[in-house]
XYZ file of C-alpha atoms in Angstrom:
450
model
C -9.528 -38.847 -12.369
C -12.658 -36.879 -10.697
C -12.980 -33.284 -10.498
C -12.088 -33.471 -6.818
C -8.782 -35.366 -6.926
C -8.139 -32.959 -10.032
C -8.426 -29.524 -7.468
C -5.713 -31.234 -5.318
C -3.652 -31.259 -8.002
C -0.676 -28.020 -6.833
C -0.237 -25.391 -9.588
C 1.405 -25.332 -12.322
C 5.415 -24.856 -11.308
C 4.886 -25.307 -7.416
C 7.823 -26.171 -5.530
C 5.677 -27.875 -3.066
C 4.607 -29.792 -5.663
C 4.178 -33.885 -4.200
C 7.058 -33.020 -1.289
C 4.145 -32.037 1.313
C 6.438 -29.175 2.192
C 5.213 -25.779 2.810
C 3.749 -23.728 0.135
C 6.126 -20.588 -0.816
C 4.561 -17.349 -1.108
C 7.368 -15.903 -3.250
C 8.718 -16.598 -6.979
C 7.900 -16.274 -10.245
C 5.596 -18.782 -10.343
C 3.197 -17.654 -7.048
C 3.187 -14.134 -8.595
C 1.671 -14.999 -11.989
C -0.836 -16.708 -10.553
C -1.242 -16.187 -6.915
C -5.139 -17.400 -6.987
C -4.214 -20.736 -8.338
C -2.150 -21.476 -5.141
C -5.140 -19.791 -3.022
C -7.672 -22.367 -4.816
C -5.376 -24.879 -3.813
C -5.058 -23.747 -0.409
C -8.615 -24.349 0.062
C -8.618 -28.053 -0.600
C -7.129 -28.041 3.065
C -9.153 -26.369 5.433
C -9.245 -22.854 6.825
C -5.337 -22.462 7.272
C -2.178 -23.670 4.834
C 1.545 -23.890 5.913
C 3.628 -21.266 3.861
C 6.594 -19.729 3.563
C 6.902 -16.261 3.028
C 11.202 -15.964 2.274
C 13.506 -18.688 2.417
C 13.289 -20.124 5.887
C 10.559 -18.126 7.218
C 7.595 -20.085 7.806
C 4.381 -19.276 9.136
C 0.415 -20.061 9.198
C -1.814 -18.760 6.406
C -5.549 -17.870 6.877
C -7.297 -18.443 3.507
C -10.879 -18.729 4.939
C -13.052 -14.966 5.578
C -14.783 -16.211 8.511
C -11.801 -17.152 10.478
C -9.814 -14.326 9.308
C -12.640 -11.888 10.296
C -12.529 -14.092 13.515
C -8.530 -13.536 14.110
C -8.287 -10.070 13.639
C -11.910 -9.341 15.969
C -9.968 -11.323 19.195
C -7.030 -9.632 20.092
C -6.943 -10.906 23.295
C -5.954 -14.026 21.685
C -3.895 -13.027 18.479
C -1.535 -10.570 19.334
C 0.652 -7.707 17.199
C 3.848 -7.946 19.152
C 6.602 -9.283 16.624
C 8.911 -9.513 19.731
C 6.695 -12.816 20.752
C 7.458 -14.042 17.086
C 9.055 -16.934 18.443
C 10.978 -18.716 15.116
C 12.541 -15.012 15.149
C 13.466 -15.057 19.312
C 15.103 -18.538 18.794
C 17.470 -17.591 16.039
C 15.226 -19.672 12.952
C 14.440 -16.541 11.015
C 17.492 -15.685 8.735
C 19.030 -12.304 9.475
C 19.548 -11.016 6.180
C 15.650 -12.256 4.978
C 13.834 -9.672 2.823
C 10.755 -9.901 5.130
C 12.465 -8.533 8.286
C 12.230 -4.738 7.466
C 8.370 -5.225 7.631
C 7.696 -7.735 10.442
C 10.333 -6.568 13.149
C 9.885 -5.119 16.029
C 9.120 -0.938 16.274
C 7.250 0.772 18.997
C 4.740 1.655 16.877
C 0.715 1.332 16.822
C 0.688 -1.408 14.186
C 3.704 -3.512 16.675
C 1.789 -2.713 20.009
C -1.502 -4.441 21.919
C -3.778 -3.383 24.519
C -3.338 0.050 26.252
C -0.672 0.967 24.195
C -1.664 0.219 21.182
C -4.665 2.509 22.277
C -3.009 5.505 22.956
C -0.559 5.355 19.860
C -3.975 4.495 17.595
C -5.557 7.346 19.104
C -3.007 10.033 18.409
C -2.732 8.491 14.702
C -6.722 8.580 14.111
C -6.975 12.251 15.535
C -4.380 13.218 13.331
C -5.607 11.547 10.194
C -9.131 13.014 10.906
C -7.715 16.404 10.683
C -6.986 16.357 7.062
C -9.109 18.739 4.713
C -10.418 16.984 1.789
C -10.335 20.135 -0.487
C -6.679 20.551 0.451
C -6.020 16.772 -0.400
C -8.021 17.056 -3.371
C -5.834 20.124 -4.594
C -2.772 18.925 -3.461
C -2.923 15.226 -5.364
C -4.129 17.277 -8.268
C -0.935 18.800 -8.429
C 1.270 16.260 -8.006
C -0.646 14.440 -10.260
C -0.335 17.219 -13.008
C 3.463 17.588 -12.020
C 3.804 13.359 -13.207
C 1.721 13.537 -16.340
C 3.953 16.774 -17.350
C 6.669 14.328 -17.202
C 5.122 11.971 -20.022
C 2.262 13.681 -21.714
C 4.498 14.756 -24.723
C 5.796 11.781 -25.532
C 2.674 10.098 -26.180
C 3.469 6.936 -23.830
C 3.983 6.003 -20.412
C 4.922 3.145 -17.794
C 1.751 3.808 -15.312
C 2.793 1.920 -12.702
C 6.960 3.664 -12.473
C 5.845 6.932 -14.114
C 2.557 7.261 -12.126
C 1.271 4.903 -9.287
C 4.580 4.518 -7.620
C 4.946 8.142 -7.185
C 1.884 9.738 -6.669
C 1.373 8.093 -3.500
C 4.611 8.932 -1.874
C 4.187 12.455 -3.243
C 1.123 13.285 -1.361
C 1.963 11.386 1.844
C 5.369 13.405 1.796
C 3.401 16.646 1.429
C 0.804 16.048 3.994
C 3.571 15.316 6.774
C 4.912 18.327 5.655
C 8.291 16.824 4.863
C 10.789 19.917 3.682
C 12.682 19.261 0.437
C 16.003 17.287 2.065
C 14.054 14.911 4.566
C 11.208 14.701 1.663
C 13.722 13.239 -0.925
C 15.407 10.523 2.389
C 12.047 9.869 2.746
C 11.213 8.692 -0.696
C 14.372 6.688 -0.704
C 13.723 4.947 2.665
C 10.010 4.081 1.615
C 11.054 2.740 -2.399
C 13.836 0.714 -1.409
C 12.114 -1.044 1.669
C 9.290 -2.340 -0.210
C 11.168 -3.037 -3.436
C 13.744 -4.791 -1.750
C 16.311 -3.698 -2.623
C 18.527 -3.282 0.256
C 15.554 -3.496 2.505
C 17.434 -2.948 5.551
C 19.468 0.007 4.388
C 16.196 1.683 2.954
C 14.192 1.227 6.525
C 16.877 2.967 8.187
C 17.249 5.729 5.757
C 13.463 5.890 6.381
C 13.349 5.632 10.414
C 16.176 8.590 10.802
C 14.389 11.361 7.883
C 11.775 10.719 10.544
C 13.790 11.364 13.072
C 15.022 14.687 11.455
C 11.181 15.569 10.621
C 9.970 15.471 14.013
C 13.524 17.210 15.265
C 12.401 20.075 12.949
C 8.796 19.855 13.815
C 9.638 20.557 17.462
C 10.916 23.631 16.968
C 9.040 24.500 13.567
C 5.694 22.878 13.822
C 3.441 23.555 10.670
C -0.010 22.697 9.459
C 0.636 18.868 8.818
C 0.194 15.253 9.894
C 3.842 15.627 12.024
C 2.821 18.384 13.925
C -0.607 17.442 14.813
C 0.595 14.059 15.651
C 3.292 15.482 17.708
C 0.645 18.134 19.672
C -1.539 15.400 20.491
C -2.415 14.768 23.976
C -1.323 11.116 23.944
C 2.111 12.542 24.457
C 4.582 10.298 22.075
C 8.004 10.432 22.814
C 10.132 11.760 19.941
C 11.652 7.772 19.085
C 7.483 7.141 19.130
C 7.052 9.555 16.685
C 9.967 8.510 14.560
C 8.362 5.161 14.067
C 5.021 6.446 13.990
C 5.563 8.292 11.063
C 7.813 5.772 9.227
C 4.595 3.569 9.985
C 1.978 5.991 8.348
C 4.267 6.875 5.493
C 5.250 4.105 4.191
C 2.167 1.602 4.718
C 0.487 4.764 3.144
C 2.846 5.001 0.402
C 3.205 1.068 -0.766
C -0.439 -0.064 -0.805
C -1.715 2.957 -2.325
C 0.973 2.708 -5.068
C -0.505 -1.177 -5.768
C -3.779 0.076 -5.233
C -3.723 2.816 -7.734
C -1.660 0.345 -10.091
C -4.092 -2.005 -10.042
C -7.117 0.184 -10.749
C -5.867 1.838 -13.360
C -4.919 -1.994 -14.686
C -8.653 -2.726 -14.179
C -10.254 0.245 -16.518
C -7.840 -0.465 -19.285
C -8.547 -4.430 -19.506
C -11.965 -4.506 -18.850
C -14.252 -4.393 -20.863
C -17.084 -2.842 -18.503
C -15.257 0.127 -17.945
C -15.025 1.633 -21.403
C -16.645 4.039 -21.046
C -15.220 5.038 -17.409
C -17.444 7.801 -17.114
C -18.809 7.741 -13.425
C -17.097 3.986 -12.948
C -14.096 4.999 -11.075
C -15.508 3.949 -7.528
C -16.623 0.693 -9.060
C -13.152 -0.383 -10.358
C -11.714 0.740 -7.089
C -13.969 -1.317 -5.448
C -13.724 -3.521 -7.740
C -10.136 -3.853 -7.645
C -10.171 -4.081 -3.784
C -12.053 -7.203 -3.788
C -10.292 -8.911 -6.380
C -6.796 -7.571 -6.823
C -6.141 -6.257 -3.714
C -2.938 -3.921 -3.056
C -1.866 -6.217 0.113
C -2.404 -10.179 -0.800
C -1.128 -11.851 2.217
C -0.621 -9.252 5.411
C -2.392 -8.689 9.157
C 0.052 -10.375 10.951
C -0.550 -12.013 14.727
C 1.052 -14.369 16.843
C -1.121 -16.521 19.112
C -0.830 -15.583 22.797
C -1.025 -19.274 24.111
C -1.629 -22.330 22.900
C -4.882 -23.636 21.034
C -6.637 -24.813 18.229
C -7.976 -22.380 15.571
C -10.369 -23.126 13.006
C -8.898 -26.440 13.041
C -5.685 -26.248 13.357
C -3.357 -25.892 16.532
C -1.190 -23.064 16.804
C 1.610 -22.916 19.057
C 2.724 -19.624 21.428
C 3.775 -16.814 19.095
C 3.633 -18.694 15.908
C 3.327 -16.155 12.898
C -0.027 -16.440 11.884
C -1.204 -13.868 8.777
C -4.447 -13.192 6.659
C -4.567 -13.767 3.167
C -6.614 -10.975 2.600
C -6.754 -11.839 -1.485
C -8.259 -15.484 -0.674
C -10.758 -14.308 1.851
C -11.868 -11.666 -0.551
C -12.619 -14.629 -2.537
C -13.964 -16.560 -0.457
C -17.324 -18.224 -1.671
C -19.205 -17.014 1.592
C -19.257 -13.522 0.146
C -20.012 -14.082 -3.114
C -23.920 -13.628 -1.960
C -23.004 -10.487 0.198
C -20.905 -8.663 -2.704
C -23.737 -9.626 -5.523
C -26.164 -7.994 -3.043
C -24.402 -4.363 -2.911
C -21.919 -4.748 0.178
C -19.193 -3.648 -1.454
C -17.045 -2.924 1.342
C -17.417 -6.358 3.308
C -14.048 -6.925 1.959
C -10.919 -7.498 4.323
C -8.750 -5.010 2.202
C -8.423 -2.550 4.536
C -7.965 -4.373 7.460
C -10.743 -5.316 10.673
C -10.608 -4.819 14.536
C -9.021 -2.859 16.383
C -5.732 -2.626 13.921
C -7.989 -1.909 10.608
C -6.389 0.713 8.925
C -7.270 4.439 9.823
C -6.772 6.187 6.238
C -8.684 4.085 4.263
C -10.986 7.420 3.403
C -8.041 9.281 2.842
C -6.961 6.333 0.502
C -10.054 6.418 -1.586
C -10.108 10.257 -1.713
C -6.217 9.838 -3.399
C -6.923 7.141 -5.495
C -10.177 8.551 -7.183
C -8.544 12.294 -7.800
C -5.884 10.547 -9.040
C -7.490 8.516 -11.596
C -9.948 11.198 -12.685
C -7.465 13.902 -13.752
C -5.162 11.396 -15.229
C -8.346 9.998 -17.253
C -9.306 13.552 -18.185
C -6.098 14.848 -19.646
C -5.267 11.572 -21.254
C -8.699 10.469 -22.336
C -7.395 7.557 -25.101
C -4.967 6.192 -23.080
C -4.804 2.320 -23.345
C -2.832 -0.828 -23.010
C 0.518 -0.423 -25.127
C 0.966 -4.262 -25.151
C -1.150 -7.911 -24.630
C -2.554 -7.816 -21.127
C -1.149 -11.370 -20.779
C 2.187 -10.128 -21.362
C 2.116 -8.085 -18.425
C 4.482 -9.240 -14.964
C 3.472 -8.977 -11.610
C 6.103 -8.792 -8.672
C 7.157 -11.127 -6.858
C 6.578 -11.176 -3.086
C 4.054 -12.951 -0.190
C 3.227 -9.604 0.602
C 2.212 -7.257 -2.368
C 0.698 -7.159 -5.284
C 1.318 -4.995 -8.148
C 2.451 -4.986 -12.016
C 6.200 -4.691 -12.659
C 4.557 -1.993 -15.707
C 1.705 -1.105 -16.864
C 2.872 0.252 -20.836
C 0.445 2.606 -21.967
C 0.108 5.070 -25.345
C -2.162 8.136 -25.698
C -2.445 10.899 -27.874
C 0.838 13.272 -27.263
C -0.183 16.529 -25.550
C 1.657 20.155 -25.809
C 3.144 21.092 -22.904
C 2.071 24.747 -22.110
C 4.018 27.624 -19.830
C 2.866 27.319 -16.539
C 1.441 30.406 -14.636
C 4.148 32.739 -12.752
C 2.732 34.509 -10.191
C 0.567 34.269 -7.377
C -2.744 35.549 -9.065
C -2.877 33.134 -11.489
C -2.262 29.961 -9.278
C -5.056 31.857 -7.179
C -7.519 31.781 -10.222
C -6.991 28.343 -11.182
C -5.770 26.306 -7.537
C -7.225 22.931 -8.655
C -6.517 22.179 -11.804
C -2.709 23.310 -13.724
C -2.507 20.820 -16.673
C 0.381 20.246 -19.027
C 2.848 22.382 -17.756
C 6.794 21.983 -18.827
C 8.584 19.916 -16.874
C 11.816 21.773 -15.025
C 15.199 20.401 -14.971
C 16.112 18.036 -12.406
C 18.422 19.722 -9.912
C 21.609 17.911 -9.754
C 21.685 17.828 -5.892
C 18.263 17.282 -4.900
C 16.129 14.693 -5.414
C 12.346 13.803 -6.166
C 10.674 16.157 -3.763
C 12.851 18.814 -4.499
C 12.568 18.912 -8.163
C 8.370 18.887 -7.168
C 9.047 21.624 -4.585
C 11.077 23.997 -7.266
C 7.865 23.309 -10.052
C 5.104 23.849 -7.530
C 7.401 27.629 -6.672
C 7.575 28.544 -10.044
């Protein structure tokens, strides 16, 4: 057999395997090796039929140029999820675990043309209004608060203990969430992207929103809700509801596989060692290769036509594999000659997302100070014994076991002066007790007063 026939050959474990059937994004198998069934992919052009769930089908872009292409023309690929048509004639199941996230919300990332200008606008403005110092300071904190929780013991699960918080921590801060809606909020954005009860968990998320911008109304502060909410585009207060259920939790989920995966990165590779000054480089790094959203940047065509070799029919779910364009072999020259951001990990066009500065900001403060207060850490266990989760959409370790040298907790300062003397930087302090009523946010809220 030549080495051609050989690449047609469907991975290991494929349950497409010699049925011509669609190729399932979801499973044990596609998430230990998701770039096996990308290479494979390949072997048929520009575009593969998938399915993402049980019974949801749809059209995935594996090729950079035609991705880049899709996402530039959106007078021809649309956001809309109410033109999805397998969903408007009844062939999407109701209970499917992809729903929560592709369903209709009148929000920027749902919306096209005018609308989806106005609703951007208000979200960018907003976004720009963040102070770096106070981000800086703030993920320092929380970021303290979670090693506290583990530093003593002299081992940790990086991706439950760390990267799945941290994230949701400082976008619950910066949209000034108080301790109640903070700790509905948390719920709503874990639940609909672990899927568990997916449904349950978006509406848990949609209402705290609702409560948030209720309260902001009448309280405004200095925050992402507020400034949102003051801006002159004018949303309406179910707008703003779904706005911020938007921001928070494809803040929350992509940053939590981002930082994940970076930290993954530095402690199995051998080029980072050292780490000193490499940080940015695994992050980049890490974006190219192992990116936090594999197969996203949905669209539905807005006729009928033939793209990049393949017809598409009216509102037939089309989506980017953003972790096989990444890869595809027409940037390999482009990335080997220092454009490092040519990647499609962030988005493109007019829907690319708006906090990708913000995201970098996070991810690098959060990595540093973990890295500086736990300087030995390393893999706990064979980094081919490590699980991924399943999914079409994510990507991200199920753990990430790691061991370090235990550290003392010390007292942590009492009063106002000496937070004032030392604002960035509060290591190893004792963990309180959880509060039997309130939840995650709360029990940060009552450390950060003390």
């Amino acid at each position: 057999m030549d080495a051609e026939s050989t690449a047609l050959v469907p991975p290991p474990g494929c349950p497409a395997h010699g049925t011509g059937a669609r190729i399932p994004l979801y499973g044990p198998e596609f998430a230990a090796d998701p770039h096996a069934y990308y290479d494979y992919m390949r072997q048929f052009g520009a575009t593969t039929a998938v399915e993402l769930a049980p019974g949801v089908e749809a059209t995935l872009v594996t090729d950079y140029t035609a991705a880049l292409q899709m996402l530039q023309d959106p007078a021809s690929f649309r956001k809309d999820s109410r033109r999805w048509r397998d969903l408007k004639e009844g062939r999407v199941p109701a209970d499917s675990p992809v729903l929560p996230l592709l369903a209709y919300r009148p929000s920027c990332m749902f919306s096209d043309g005018v609308e989806h200008l106005r609703l951007r606008q208000a979200v960018t403005d907003s976004l720009a209004r963040v102070d770096s110092r106070r981000l800086t300071q703030r993920t320092q904190q929380i970021s303290d608060y979670l090693i506290t929780q583990f530093s003593s013991r002299g081992s940790a699960d990086l991706v439950g203990e760390y990267a799945k918080q941290l994230p949701l921590f400082v976008f619950t801060e910066l949209f000034g969430c108080p301790a109640d809606i903070g700790d509905r909020v948390l719920f709503g954005m874990s639940g609909m992207f672990d899927g568990v009860n997916a449904g349950k968990a978006a509406e848990v998320l949609v209402q705290a929103t609702a409560d948030l911008v209720t309260l902001k109304r009448t309280k405004p502060g200095d925050d992402v809700t507020s400034w949102l909410m003051q801006h002159e585009a004018g949303l309406s207060d179910e707008e703003m509801a779904h706005q911020l259920a938007l921001l928070l939790g494809a803040g929350a989920e992509p940053l939590r596989n981002l930082l994940g995966n970076t930290l993954h990165r530095l402690l199995t590779h051998d080029q980072y060692a050292h780490r000193g000054g490499l940080i940015s480089d695994a992050l980049d790094d890490t974006l190219w290769d192992n990116p936090p959203l594999t197969n996203f940047l949905w669209h539905y065509p807005a006729g009928d036509m033939e793209f990049a070799g393949t017809k598409l029919g009216t509102g037939e779910l089309v989506m980017v594999s953003i972790a096989a364009a990444n890869n595809d072999r027409v940037l390999t020259a482009a990335r080997q000659s220092g454009s490092n951001r040519a990647h499609l990990s962030f988005g493109a066009g007019p829907h690319a997302c708006p906090s990708k500065e913000i995201a970098r900001h996070i991810i690098v403060t959060a990595v540093e100070n973990l890295l500086n207060q736990l300087p030995d850490i390393e893999l706990a266990v064979p980094s081919d014994s490590l699980t991924w989760r399943p999914g079409p959409f994510s990507r991200s370790l199920t753990a990430l076991p790691t061991r370090f040298t235990s550290v003392q907790a010390v007292q942590r300062p009492t009063t106002q002066q000496s937070r004032q003397e030392s604002p960035a930087r509060e290591e190893f302090v004792a963990p309180p007790r959880k509060s039997e009523r309130g939840g995650l946010w709360s029990s940060f809220l009552s450390w950060l007063a003390k």
